[in-house]
């Protein structure tokens, strides 16, 4: 998800700039002003409460705002992200937004503040007042709205400065130029946070070779627990010997072994654009560990992919591999192969099901040649907003 808040005094051009942003990032647009005007038009309870406040240029209560925002977000579970216009407008609303984002398992990526000379803003609003039909676009109310902005809305900036996601753009340039500048800061902000792609698939589905190729193509770090463990075995350390024993018995390697290795890998590759995880998380416990590792780095899961193949095809592939030099210590006998497939089914499939509910999982057909499967996976990732951000 990408979530952006557009900030600025009345007349800064938030509404105008929103249109292009919504299109570029495929966002759902939430303007609290529009939502309130809609409530007023339908003469709802909330509308009646807000009507006189809006006409005088004051701010509607946080209680009303939280209700209309929550309702709108709930009505759009399919959204790729939200663009907030006119919200948060008070320091309290910053906390409301934090809570709403946590509930969606996401966060605000950037608050873009449009800076504009105040007299220019007044002139724009007076001009808009000639055609907008808005009761609050006349000079007296406009001055009041600006007063409210200074008193109650400007403190919002400090909240986001502290969070490190506050960015400014000069709002009195021509529309196209402002649009370009907004894209630049958003792109910048998005690329600051690493992308995290989780690649699933049964053993034999090709997730290892595909993951490696995807990482190379998209310039991401490949985080594969298997090779990390193999490296430990190759070093002949006591830890490596324990891993070897577990491999041979077909059991999963314990979290106490895997997690520090992953943490070390993330620490060593801090400046990369993102990661592709393969072979992790493998259990529900590990999925919570990954959540924790990402949260520690102010990141979240960008995309989950599951490579699908019929069971018989998987067995055929694993059996074929066991007769080649690529045979892994855990693939040497049929019993071990079946055990690994079973481990995936009982322990990893529930993780995929959990992700399907929280993030959505892209199912990719794993049949055909390596190139065919790679092309399918590549196309899924090319649609990812974070990767697209680089091209907008
Ligand atoms: P706008 O369309 O954003 O200029 O909003 C018009 C009016 O709606 C404002 O002057 C406020 O009275 C009210 N309003 C819009 N958003 C909010 C908000 N987040 N908090 C409080 N009042 C709001």
Coordinates of C-alpha atoms and ligand atoms in Angstrom, one line a residue:
X1 CA 0.0 0.0 0.0
X2 CA 1.0 3.6 -0.6
X3 CA -0.5 6.2 1.6
X4 CA 0.1 9.9 1.0
X5 CA -1.3 13.0 2.7
X6 CA -1.4 16.3 0.8
X7 CA -1.1 19.3 3.1
X8 CA -1.3 23.0 2.7
X9 CA -3.5 26.1 3.5
X10 CA -6.9 26.4 1.8
X11 CA -6.2 27.4 -1.8
X12 CA -2.8 25.8 -2.0
X13 CA -4.0 23.5 -4.8
X14 CA -4.5 20.2 -2.9
X15 CA -7.6 19.3 -4.8
X16 CA -6.1 20.1 -8.2
X17 CA -2.9 18.1 -7.6
X18 CA -4.8 15.2 -6.1
X19 CA -6.2 14.2 -9.5
X20 CA -2.8 13.4 -11.1
X21 CA -1.6 11.7 -7.9
X22 CA -4.6 9.4 -7.7
X23 CA -3.9 8.3 -11.3
X24 CA -0.2 7.8 -11.0
X25 CA -0.3 5.7 -7.9
X26 CA -3.7 4.2 -8.3
X27 CA -4.9 5.5 -5.0
X28 CA -8.3 6.0 -3.4
X29 CA -8.9 9.7 -2.9
X30 CA -10.2 10.8 0.5
X31 CA -11.0 14.5 0.9
X32 CA -12.6 15.1 4.2
X33 CA -14.0 18.4 2.9
X34 CA -15.8 16.6 0.0
X35 CA -17.0 13.9 2.4
X36 CA -18.5 16.5 4.7
X37 CA -20.1 18.4 1.9
X38 CA -21.6 15.1 0.8
X39 CA -23.0 14.5 4.3
X40 CA -24.5 18.0 4.3
X41 CA -26.1 17.4 0.8
X42 CA -27.7 14.3 2.2
X43 CA -28.8 16.0 5.4
X44 CA -27.3 13.3 7.6
X45 CA -26.8 13.6 11.3
X46 CA -23.1 14.2 10.7
X47 CA -23.9 16.7 8.0
X48 CA -26.2 18.7 10.2
X49 CA -23.5 18.8 12.8
X50 CA -20.9 20.1 10.4
X51 CA -22.9 22.5 8.3
X52 CA -22.7 25.7 10.4
X53 CA -19.1 25.1 11.3
X54 CA -18.0 24.8 7.7
X55 CA -20.0 27.9 6.8
X56 CA -18.1 29.9 9.4
X57 CA -14.7 28.6 8.4
X58 CA -14.1 26.7 11.6
X59 CA -12.9 23.1 11.9
X60 CA -15.3 20.2 12.3
X61 CA -14.8 18.1 15.5
X62 CA -12.3 15.3 15.5
X63 CA -15.2 13.0 16.5
X64 CA -17.0 13.7 13.3
X65 CA -13.9 13.4 11.2
X66 CA -12.9 10.0 12.7
X67 CA -16.3 8.6 11.9
X68 CA -16.4 9.7 8.2
X69 CA -12.8 8.7 7.6
X70 CA -13.1 5.2 9.2
X71 CA -16.4 4.6 7.3
X72 CA -14.7 5.5 4.0
X73 CA -11.6 3.4 4.6
X74 CA -13.7 0.4 5.6
X75 CA -15.8 0.7 2.4
X76 CA -12.7 0.3 0.2
X77 CA -10.8 -2.7 1.4
X78 CA -9.6 -3.3 -2.2
X79 CA -7.7 0.1 -2.3
X80 CA -4.0 0.0 -3.3
X81 CA -3.6 3.0 -0.9
X82 CA -5.1 6.3 0.0
X83 CA -4.5 9.9 -0.8
X84 CA -5.7 12.1 2.0
X85 CA -6.6 15.7 1.2
X86 CA -7.6 18.0 4.1
X87 CA -6.7 15.3 6.7
X88 CA -5.0 15.3 9.2
X89 CA -5.9 18.9 10.0
X90 CA -5.3 18.8 13.8
X91 CA -2.6 17.3 16.0
X92 CA -5.2 14.8 17.3
X93 CA -6.0 13.7 13.8
X94 CA -2.4 12.7 13.3
X95 CA -2.9 10.1 16.0
X96 CA -6.2 9.1 14.5
X97 CA -4.4 8.5 11.2
X98 CA -1.6 6.5 12.8
X99 CA -4.3 4.2 14.4
X100 CA -6.1 3.7 11.2
X101 CA -2.9 2.9 9.3
X102 CA -1.9 0.3 12.0
X103 CA -5.3 -1.3 11.7
X104 CA -4.6 -1.7 7.9
X105 CA -1.1 -3.0 8.6
X106 CA 0.4 -0.1 6.7
X107 CA 1.7 3.4 7.4
X108 CA 1.7 6.9 5.9
X109 CA 4.5 7.0 3.4
X110 CA 4.8 10.8 3.0
X111 CA 3.1 14.1 3.9
X112 CA 3.6 16.6 1.1
X113 CA 3.1 20.2 2.1
X114 CA 2.3 22.6 -0.6
X115 CA 3.7 26.0 0.3
X116 CA 2.1 29.1 -1.0
X117 CA 2.0 32.8 -0.3
X118 CA -1.1 33.5 1.7
X119 CA -2.4 36.5 -0.3
X120 CA -2.0 34.3 -3.4
X121 CA -4.2 31.6 -1.7
X122 CA -6.9 34.2 -0.8
X123 CA -6.9 35.5 -4.4
X124 CA -7.3 31.9 -5.7
X125 CA -10.1 31.1 -3.3
X126 CA -12.0 34.3 -4.2
X127 CA -11.7 33.4 -7.8
X128 CA -12.9 29.8 -7.1
X129 CA -15.8 31.3 -5.1
X130 CA -17.2 32.8 -8.3
X131 CA -18.0 29.4 -9.6
X132 CA -17.6 26.8 -6.8
X133 CA -20.9 27.5 -5.1
X134 CA -19.2 26.8 -1.7
X135 CA -20.5 28.8 1.2
X136 CA -17.0 29.1 2.6
X137 CA -15.3 30.7 -0.4
X138 CA -15.9 34.4 0.5
X139 CA -13.4 36.7 2.0
X140 CA -14.5 36.8 5.6
X141 CA -14.8 33.0 5.9
X142 CA -11.5 32.5 3.9
X143 CA -9.7 34.7 6.5
X144 CA -11.2 32.6 9.2
X145 CA -10.2 29.3 7.6
X146 CA -6.6 30.7 7.3
X147 CA -6.7 31.6 11.0
X148 CA -7.8 28.0 11.9
X149 CA -5.0 26.7 9.6
X150 CA -2.4 28.7 11.5
X151 CA -3.7 27.8 14.9
X152 CA -4.8 24.2 14.6
X153 CA -3.4 22.7 11.4
X154 CA 0.2 23.9 11.3
X155 CA 1.1 21.9 14.4
X156 CA 0.5 18.8 12.3
X157 CA 3.7 19.5 10.4
X158 CA 5.8 18.9 13.6
X159 CA 4.3 15.4 14.0
X160 CA 5.5 14.4 10.5
X161 CA 8.8 16.2 10.8
X162 CA 9.4 14.1 13.9
X163 CA 8.5 11.0 11.9
X164 CA 10.8 12.0 9.1
X165 CA 8.2 11.8 6.3
X166 CA 7.4 15.5 5.9
X167 CA 8.3 17.0 2.5
X168 CA 7.6 20.4 1.0
X169 CA 6.9 21.6 -2.5
X170 CA 6.5 25.1 -3.8
X171 CA 2.8 25.5 -4.5
X172 CA 2.8 28.8 -6.4
X173 CA 4.5 27.4 -9.5
X174 CA 2.5 26.4 -12.6
X175 CA 0.3 23.3 -12.0
X176 CA 2.4 21.0 -14.2
X177 CA 5.6 22.0 -12.4
X178 CA 4.1 21.5 -8.9
X179 CA 2.9 18.1 -10.1
X180 CA 6.4 17.1 -11.2
X181 CA 7.9 18.3 -7.9
X182 CA 5.3 16.3 -5.9
X183 CA 6.2 13.2 -7.9
X184 CA 9.9 13.7 -7.2
X185 CA 9.5 13.9 -3.5
X186 CA 7.1 11.0 -3.3
X187 CA 9.4 8.8 -5.4
X188 CA 12.3 9.8 -3.2
X189 CA 10.3 8.9 -0.1
X190 CA 9.1 5.5 -1.4
X191 CA 12.6 4.5 -2.5
X192 CA 13.9 5.3 1.0
X193 CA 12.0 2.4 2.4
X194 CA 13.1 -1.0 1.2
X195 CA 10.8 -3.2 -0.8
X196 CA 10.0 -6.6 0.7
X197 CA 8.9 -9.4 -1.5
X198 CA 8.1 -12.8 -0.1
X199 CA 8.3 -15.7 -2.5
X200 CA 6.5 -18.9 -1.7
X201 CA 6.1 -22.2 -3.5
X202 CA 6.4 -25.9 -2.6
X203 CA 9.9 -27.5 -2.7
X204 CA 10.5 -28.2 -6.4
X205 CA 8.4 -25.2 -7.6
X206 CA 11.5 -23.3 -8.8
X207 CA 11.2 -20.6 -6.1
X208 CA 15.0 -20.7 -5.5
X209 CA 16.2 -20.3 -9.0
X210 CA 13.4 -17.8 -9.9
X211 CA 13.9 -15.8 -6.7
X212 CA 17.6 -15.5 -7.5
X213 CA 16.9 -14.3 -11.0
X214 CA 14.2 -11.9 -9.9
X215 CA 16.6 -10.4 -7.3
X216 CA 19.2 -9.9 -10.0
X217 CA 16.7 -8.4 -12.5
X218 CA 15.2 -5.9 -10.0
X219 CA 18.4 -5.2 -8.1
X220 CA 17.2 -6.6 -4.8
X221 CA 19.0 -8.6 -2.2
X222 CA 18.1 -12.3 -2.2
X223 CA 17.4 -13.5 1.3
X224 CA 17.3 -17.3 1.1
X225 CA 17.7 -19.2 4.3
X226 CA 18.8 -22.4 2.5
X227 CA 22.0 -21.0 1.0
X228 CA 22.8 -19.2 4.4
X229 CA 22.5 -22.5 6.2
X230 CA 24.5 -24.3 3.5
X231 CA 27.3 -21.7 3.9
X232 CA 27.3 -22.5 7.6
X233 CA 27.6 -26.2 6.9
X234 CA 30.4 -25.5 4.4
X235 CA 32.3 -23.6 7.1
X236 CA 32.2 -26.7 9.2
X237 CA 31.2 -24.8 12.3
X238 CA 29.4 -26.5 15.3
X239 CA 26.3 -24.7 14.1
X240 CA 26.9 -26.1 10.6
X241 CA 27.1 -29.6 12.0
X242 CA 23.8 -29.3 13.8
X243 CA 22.2 -27.9 10.7
X244 CA 23.5 -30.9 8.7
X245 CA 21.9 -33.3 11.1
X246 CA 18.5 -31.5 10.9
X247 CA 18.8 -31.5 7.1
X248 CA 19.4 -35.2 7.0
X249 CA 16.4 -35.9 9.3
X250 CA 14.2 -33.8 7.0
X251 CA 13.1 -31.5 9.9
X252 CA 13.0 -27.7 9.8
X253 CA 15.9 -25.8 11.2
X254 CA 14.9 -24.1 14.4
X255 CA 14.1 -20.3 14.6
X256 CA 17.0 -19.8 17.0
X257 CA 19.3 -20.7 14.2
X258 CA 17.6 -19.0 11.3
X259 CA 16.6 -15.7 12.8
X260 CA 20.1 -14.4 13.8
X261 CA 21.3 -15.4 10.3
X262 CA 18.6 -13.3 8.6
X263 CA 19.1 -10.4 11.0
X264 CA 22.8 -10.4 10.1
X265 CA 22.0 -10.5 6.4
X266 CA 19.6 -7.5 6.7
X267 CA 22.2 -5.6 8.7
X268 CA 24.9 -6.3 6.2
X269 CA 22.9 -5.0 3.3
X270 CA 21.3 -1.9 4.7
X271 CA 21.6 0.3 1.5
X272 CA 19.9 -2.0 -0.9
X273 CA 16.6 -1.1 -2.6
X274 CA 14.8 -4.1 -1.2
X275 CA 14.7 -7.8 -0.5
X276 CA 13.2 -11.0 -1.9
X277 CA 12.7 -13.6 0.8
X278 CA 12.7 -17.3 -0.1
X279 CA 12.3 -20.1 2.3
X280 CA 11.4 -17.6 5.0
X281 CA 8.9 -17.2 6.7
X282 CA 8.2 -20.9 6.7
X283 CA 6.0 -21.1 9.8
X284 CA 3.4 -18.8 11.5
X285 CA 6.0 -18.0 14.2
X286 CA 8.4 -16.9 11.5
X287 CA 5.8 -14.7 9.9
X288 CA 5.6 -12.8 13.2
X289 CA 9.3 -12.7 13.3
X290 CA 9.4 -11.1 9.8
X291 CA 6.8 -8.6 10.8
X292 CA 9.0 -7.6 13.8
X293 CA 12.2 -7.5 11.7
X294 CA 10.5 -5.2 9.2
X295 CA 8.8 -3.0 11.7
X296 CA 12.1 -2.4 13.4
X297 CA 13.3 -1.0 10.0
X298 CA 10.1 1.0 9.4
X299 CA 9.3 -1.3 6.5
X300 CA 6.5 -3.6 5.6
X301 CA 5.7 -6.4 3.1
X302 CA 5.3 -5.1 -0.4
X303 CA 4.2 -8.1 -2.3
X304 CA 3.6 -11.8 -1.6
X305 CA 3.9 -14.3 -4.4
X306 CA 3.1 -18.1 -4.4
X307 CA 4.4 -20.3 -7.3
X308 CA 1.9 -23.0 -8.0
X309 CA 2.5 -26.5 -9.4
X310 CA 0.6 -29.8 -9.2
X311 CA 1.9 -32.2 -6.6
X312 CA 2.8 -34.9 -9.1
X313 CA 4.9 -32.4 -11.1
X314 CA 6.7 -31.4 -7.9
X315 CA 7.5 -35.0 -7.0
X316 CA 8.8 -35.6 -10.5
X317 CA 11.0 -32.5 -10.4
X318 CA 12.4 -33.3 -7.0
X319 CA 13.0 -36.9 -7.9
X320 CA 14.8 -35.9 -11.1
X321 CA 17.0 -33.5 -9.1
X322 CA 17.9 -36.2 -6.6
X323 CA 19.6 -38.1 -9.5
X324 CA 21.8 -35.1 -10.5
X325 CA 24.7 -33.2 -8.9
X326 CA 22.2 -30.6 -7.8
X327 CA 20.9 -33.1 -5.2
X328 CA 20.5 -31.5 -1.8
X329 CA 21.2 -33.5 1.4
X330 CA 17.4 -33.2 2.1
X331 CA 16.4 -34.6 -1.3
X332 CA 18.3 -37.9 -1.3
X333 CA 15.4 -40.3 -0.6
X334 CA 11.7 -40.4 -1.4
X335 CA 10.9 -40.4 2.3
X336 CA 12.8 -37.1 2.8
X337 CA 11.2 -35.6 -0.2
X338 CA 7.7 -36.5 1.0
X339 CA 8.5 -35.2 4.4
X340 CA 9.5 -31.8 3.0
X341 CA 6.4 -31.5 1.0
X342 CA 4.4 -32.4 4.1
X343 CA 6.2 -29.7 6.1
X344 CA 5.3 -27.1 3.5
X345 CA 1.7 -28.2 3.6
X346 CA 1.2 -28.2 7.3
X347 CA 3.5 -25.4 8.3
X348 CA 3.9 -23.0 5.4
X349 CA 0.5 -23.1 3.7
X350 CA -1.1 -21.6 6.8
X351 CA 1.4 -18.6 6.5
X352 CA 0.3 -18.1 2.9
X353 CA -3.3 -18.2 3.9
X354 CA -2.6 -15.6 6.6
X355 CA -0.9 -13.4 4.1
X356 CA -3.8 -13.8 1.6
X357 CA -6.0 -12.2 4.2
X358 CA -3.6 -9.4 5.2
X359 CA -1.7 -8.4 2.0
X360 CA -3.2 -10.5 -0.8
X361 CA -1.1 -13.2 -2.5
X362 CA -0.3 -13.2 -6.2
X363 CA -0.6 -16.8 -7.4
X364 CA 1.7 -17.5 -10.3
X365 CA 1.6 -20.6 -12.5
X366 CA 4.9 -22.5 -12.1
X367 CA 4.5 -24.8 -15.1
X368 CA 6.5 -24.4 -18.4
X369 CA 10.1 -23.4 -19.0
X370 CA 12.2 -21.3 -16.6
X371 CA 11.8 -18.3 -18.9
X372 CA 8.0 -18.7 -19.1
X373 CA 7.7 -18.7 -15.3
X374 CA 10.2 -15.9 -14.9
X375 CA 8.2 -13.7 -17.3
X376 CA 5.0 -14.3 -15.2
X377 CA 6.8 -13.4 -12.0
X378 CA 8.4 -10.4 -13.6
X379 CA 5.1 -9.0 -14.7
X380 CA 3.6 -9.3 -11.2
X381 CA 6.5 -7.4 -9.8
X382 CA 6.4 -4.7 -12.5
X383 CA 2.9 -3.9 -11.4
X384 CA 4.1 -3.3 -7.8
X385 CA 3.6 0.3 -6.9
X386 CA 6.9 0.6 -5.1
X387 CA 8.8 -0.7 -8.2
X388 CA 6.7 1.5 -10.4
X389 CA 7.4 4.5 -8.3
X390 CA 10.9 4.6 -9.8
X391 CA 9.4 5.1 -13.3
X392 CA 6.6 7.6 -12.5
Ligands
LIG1 P1 -11.7 21.7 2.4 O1 -12.7 21.2 1.3 O2 -10.6 20.7 2.7 O3 -11.2 23.1 2.2 O4 -12.6 21.7 3.8 C1 -13.7 22.6 3.9 C2 -14.1 22.7 5.4 O5 -14.5 21.3 5.8 C3 -13.0 23.1 6.3 O6 -12.9 24.5 6.4 C4 -13.5 22.5 7.7 O7 -14.6 23.3 8.2 C5 -14.1 21.2 7.2 N1 -13.0 20.1 7.3 C6 -12.5 19.5 6.2 N2 -11.6 18.6 6.6 C7 -11.5 18.7 8.0 C8 -10.8 18.0 9.0 N3 -9.9 17.1 8.7 N4 -11.0 18.4 10.3 C9 -11.8 19.4 10.6 N5 -12.6 20.0 9.7 C10 -12.5 19.7 8.4

